[in-house]
PDB file of C-alpha atoms in Angstrom:
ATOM      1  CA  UNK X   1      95.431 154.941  98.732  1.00 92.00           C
ATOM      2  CA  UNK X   2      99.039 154.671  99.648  1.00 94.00           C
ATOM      3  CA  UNK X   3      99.455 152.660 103.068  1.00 95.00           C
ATOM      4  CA  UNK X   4     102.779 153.180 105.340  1.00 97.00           C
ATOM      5  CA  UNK X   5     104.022 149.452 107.761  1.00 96.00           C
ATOM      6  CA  UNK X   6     105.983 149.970 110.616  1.00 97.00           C
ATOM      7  CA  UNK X   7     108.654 147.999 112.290  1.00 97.00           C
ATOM      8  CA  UNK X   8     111.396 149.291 114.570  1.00 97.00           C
ATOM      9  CA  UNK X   9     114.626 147.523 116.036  1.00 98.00           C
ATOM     10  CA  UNK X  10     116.448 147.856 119.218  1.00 98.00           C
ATOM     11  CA  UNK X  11     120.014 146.903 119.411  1.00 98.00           C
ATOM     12  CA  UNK X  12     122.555 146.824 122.383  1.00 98.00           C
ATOM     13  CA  UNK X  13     126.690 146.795 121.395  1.00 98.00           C
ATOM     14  CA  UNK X  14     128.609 146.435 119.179  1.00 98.00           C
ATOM     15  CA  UNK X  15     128.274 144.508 115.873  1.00 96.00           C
ATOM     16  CA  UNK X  16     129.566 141.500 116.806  1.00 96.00           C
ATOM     17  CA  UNK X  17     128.663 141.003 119.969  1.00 96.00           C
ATOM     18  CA  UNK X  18     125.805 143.060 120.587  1.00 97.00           C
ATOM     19  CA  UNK X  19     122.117 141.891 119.914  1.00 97.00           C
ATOM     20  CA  UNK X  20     118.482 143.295 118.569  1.00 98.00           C
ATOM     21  CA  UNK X  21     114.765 143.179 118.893  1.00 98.00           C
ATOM     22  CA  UNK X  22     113.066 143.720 115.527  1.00 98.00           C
ATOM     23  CA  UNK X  23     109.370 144.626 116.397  1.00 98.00           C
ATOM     24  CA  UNK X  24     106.448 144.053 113.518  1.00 97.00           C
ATOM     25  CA  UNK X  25     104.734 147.573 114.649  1.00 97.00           C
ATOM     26  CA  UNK X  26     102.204 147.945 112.249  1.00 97.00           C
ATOM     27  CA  UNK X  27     100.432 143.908 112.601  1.00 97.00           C
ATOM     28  CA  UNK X  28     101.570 143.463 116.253  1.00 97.00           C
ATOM     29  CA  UNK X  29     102.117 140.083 115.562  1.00 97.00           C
ATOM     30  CA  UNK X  30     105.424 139.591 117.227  1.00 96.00           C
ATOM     31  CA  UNK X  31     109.001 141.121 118.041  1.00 98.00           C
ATOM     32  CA  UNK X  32     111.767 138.913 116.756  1.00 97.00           C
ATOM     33  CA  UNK X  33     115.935 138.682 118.413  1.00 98.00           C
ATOM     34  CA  UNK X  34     118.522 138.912 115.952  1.00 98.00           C
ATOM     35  CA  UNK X  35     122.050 139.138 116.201  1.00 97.00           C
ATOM     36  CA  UNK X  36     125.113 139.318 114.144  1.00 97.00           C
ATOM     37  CA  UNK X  37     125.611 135.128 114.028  1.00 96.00           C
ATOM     38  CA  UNK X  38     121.785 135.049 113.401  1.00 95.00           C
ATOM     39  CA  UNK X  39     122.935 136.631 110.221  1.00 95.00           C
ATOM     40  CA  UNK X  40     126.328 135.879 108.979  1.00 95.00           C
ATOM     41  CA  UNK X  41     126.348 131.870 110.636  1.00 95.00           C
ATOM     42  CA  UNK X  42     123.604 130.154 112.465  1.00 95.00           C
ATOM     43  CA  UNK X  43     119.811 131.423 112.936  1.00 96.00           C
ATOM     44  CA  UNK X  44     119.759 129.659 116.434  1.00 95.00           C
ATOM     45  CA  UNK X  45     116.185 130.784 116.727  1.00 96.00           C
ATOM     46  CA  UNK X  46     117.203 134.418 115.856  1.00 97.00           C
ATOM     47  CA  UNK X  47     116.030 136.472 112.659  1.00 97.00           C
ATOM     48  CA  UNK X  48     118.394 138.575 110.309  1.00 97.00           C
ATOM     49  CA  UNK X  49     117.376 140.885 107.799  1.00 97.00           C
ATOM     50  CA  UNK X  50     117.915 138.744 105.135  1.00 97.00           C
ATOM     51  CA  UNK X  51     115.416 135.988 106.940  1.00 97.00           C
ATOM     52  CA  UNK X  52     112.986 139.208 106.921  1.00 97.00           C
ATOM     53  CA  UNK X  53     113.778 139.882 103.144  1.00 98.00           C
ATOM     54  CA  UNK X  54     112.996 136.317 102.367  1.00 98.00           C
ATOM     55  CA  UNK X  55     109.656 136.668 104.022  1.00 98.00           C
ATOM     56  CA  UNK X  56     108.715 140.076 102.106  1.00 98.00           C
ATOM     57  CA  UNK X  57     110.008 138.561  98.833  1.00 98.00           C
ATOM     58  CA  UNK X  58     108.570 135.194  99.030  1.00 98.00           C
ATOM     59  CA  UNK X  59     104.860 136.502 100.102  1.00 98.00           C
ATOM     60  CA  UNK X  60     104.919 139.621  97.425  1.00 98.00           C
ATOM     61  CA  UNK X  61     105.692 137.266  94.706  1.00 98.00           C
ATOM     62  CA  UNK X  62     102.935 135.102  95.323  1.00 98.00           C
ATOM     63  CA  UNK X  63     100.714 137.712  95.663  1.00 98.00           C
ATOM     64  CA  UNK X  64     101.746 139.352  92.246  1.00 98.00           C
ATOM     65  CA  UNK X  65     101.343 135.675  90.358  1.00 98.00           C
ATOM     66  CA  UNK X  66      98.080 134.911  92.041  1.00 98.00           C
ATOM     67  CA  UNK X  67      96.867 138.509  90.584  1.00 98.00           C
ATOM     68  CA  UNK X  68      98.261 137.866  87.468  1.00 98.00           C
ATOM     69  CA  UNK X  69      97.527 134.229  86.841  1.00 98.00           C
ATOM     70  CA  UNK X  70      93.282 135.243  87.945  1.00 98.00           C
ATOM     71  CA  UNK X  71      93.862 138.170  86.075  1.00 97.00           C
ATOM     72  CA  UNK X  72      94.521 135.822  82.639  1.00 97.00           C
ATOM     73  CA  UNK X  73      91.254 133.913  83.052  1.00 97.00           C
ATOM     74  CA  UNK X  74      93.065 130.938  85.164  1.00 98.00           C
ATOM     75  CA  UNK X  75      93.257 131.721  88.968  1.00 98.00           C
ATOM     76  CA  UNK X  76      95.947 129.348  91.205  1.00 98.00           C
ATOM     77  CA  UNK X  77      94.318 126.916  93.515  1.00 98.00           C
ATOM     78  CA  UNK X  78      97.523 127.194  95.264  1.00 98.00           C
ATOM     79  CA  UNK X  79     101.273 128.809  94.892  1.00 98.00           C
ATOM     80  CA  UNK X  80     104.150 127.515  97.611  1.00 98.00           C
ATOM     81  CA  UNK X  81     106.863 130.110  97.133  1.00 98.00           C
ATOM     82  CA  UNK X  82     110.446 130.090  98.686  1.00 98.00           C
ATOM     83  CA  UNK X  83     113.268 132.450  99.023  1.00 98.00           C
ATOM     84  CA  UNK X  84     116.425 132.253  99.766  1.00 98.00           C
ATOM     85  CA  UNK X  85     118.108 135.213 100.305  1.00 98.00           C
ATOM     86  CA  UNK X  86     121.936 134.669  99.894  1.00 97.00           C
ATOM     87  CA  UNK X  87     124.402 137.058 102.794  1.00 97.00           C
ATOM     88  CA  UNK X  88     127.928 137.162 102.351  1.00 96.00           C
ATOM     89  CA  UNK X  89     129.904 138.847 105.272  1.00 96.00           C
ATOM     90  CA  UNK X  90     132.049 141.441 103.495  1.00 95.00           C
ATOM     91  CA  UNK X  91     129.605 141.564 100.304  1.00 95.00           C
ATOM     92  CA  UNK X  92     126.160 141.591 101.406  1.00 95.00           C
ATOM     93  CA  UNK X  93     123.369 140.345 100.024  1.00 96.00           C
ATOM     94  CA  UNK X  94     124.214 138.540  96.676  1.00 96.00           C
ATOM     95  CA  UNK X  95     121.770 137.257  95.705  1.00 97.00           C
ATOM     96  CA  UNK X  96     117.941 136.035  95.416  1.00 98.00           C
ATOM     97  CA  UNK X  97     116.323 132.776  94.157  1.00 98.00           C
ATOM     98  CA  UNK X  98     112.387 132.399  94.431  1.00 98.00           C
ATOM     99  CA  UNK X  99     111.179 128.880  93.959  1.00 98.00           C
ATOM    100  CA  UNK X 100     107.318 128.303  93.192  1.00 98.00           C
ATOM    101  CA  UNK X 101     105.280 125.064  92.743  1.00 98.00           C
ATOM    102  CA  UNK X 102     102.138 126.167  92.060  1.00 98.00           C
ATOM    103  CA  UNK X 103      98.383 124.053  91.485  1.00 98.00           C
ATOM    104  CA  UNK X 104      97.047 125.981  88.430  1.00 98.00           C
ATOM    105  CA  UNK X 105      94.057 124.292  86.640  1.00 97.00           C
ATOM    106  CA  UNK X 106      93.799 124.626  82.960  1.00 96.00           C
ATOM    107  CA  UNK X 107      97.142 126.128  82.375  1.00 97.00           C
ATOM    108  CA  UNK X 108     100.471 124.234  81.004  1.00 97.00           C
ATOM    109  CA  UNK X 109     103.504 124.040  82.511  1.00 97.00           C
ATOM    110  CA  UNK X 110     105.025 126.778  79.559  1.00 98.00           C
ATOM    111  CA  UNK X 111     102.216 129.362  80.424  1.00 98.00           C
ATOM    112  CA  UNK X 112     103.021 129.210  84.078  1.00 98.00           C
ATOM    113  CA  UNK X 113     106.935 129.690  84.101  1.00 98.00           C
ATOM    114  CA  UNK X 114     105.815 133.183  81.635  1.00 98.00           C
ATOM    115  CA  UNK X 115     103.247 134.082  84.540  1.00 98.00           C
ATOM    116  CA  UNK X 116     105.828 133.483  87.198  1.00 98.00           C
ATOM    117  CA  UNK X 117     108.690 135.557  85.297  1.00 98.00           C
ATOM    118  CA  UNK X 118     106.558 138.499  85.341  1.00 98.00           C
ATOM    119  CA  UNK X 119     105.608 137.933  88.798  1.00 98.00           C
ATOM    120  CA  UNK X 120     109.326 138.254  89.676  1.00 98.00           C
ATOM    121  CA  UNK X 121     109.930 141.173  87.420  1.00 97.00           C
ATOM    122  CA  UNK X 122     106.908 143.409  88.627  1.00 96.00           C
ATOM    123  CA  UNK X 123     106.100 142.551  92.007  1.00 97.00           C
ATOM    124  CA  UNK X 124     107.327 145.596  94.390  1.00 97.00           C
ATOM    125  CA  UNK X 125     109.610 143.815  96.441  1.00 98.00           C
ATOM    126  CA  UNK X 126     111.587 142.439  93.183  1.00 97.00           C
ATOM    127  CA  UNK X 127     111.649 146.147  92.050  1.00 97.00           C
ATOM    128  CA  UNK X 128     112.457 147.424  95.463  1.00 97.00           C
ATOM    129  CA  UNK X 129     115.221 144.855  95.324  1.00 96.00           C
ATOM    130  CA  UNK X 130     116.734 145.678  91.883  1.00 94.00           C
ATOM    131  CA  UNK X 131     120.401 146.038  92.909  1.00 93.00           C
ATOM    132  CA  UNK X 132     120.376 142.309  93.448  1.00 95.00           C
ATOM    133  CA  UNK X 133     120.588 139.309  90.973  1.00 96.00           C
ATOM    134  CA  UNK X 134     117.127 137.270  91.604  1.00 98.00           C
ATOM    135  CA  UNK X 135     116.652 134.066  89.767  1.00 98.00           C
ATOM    136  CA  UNK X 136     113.611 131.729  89.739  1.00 98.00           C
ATOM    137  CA  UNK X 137     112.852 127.967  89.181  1.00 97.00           C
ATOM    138  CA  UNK X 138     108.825 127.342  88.441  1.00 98.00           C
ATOM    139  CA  UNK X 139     106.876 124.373  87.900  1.00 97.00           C
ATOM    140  CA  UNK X 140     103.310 123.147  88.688  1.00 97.00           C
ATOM    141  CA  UNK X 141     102.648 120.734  90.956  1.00 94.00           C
TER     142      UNK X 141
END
C-alpha cells in the first residue's frame, strides 16, 4: 500500500530577508524556522532544505542497508549514517556524500562497502535524488 507524508511551510518576504516555518504534518513531531542564511551561511538554530534532505537521505539509506545486509543472512547490530548535503548559492545543491560505520557481525569489511553501494544506489531517496552526484565512504566499526 502506497502511503502519502505531509509537511507544509510558511514563509513571510522576500528571499533574503524574509523567513519560514517548515511544519512535519504527517508525525506532528515539530515545526522547524528556516531562513535564507539558515541555508546559504549559518544554521543559527534554523533548518534549510538541504538540512531536511540530509535527514531523508541519511535515515533512507540506513534503512535500505539494514534490509539488505538481514536480507543476505547477516543483519547490522548497528549502522551510524551521515549526510552532508553540499548548497551552493547560485548552483544549488551539488552534491551528496553518505558516510556509514556500521557493527556487522560475520561480514568483512569488502562485503560491507558492496552492501552499502547498493544501499546508495537503490534506496528511494538516492533515486529520488538522481540529478545529484552522491558519493559514499563505508567501513565497519
Amino acid at each position: 500500500m502506497a502511503t502519502t507524508r505531509q509537511a507544509h511551510t510558511v514563509w513571510e518576504g522576500n528571499l533574503i530577508e524574509g523567513k519560514g516555518v517548515v511544519t512535519l504534518d504527517s508525525s506532528g513531531i515539530g515545526e522547524y524556522p528556516v531562513s535564507w542564511p539558515s541555508r546559504s551561511e549559518a544554521a543559527n538554530g534554523k533548518t534549510s532544505p538541504e538540512e531536511l534532505i540530509a535527514a531523508a537521505h541519511s535515515s533512507c539509506f540506513s534503512m535500505a542497508l539494514s534490509h539488505g545486509l538481514a536480507g543476505a543472512g547477516t543483519p547490522p547490530t548497528k549502522l551510524e549514517t551521515k549526510a552532508d548535503v553540499t548548497f551552493q548559492p547560485g548552483e544549488g545543491i551539488t552534491g551528496i556524500h553518505l558516510t556509514v560505520v556500521g557493527e556487522v557481525p560475520g561480514l568483512d569489511e569488502a562485503g560491507f562497502v558492496k552492501a552499502a553501494e547498493d544501499a546508495k544506489a537503490n534506496c528511494p531517496v538516492s533515486q529520488a535524488l538522481t540529478g545529484t552526484s552522491i558519493t559514499l565512504s563505508a567501513s565497519l566499526a
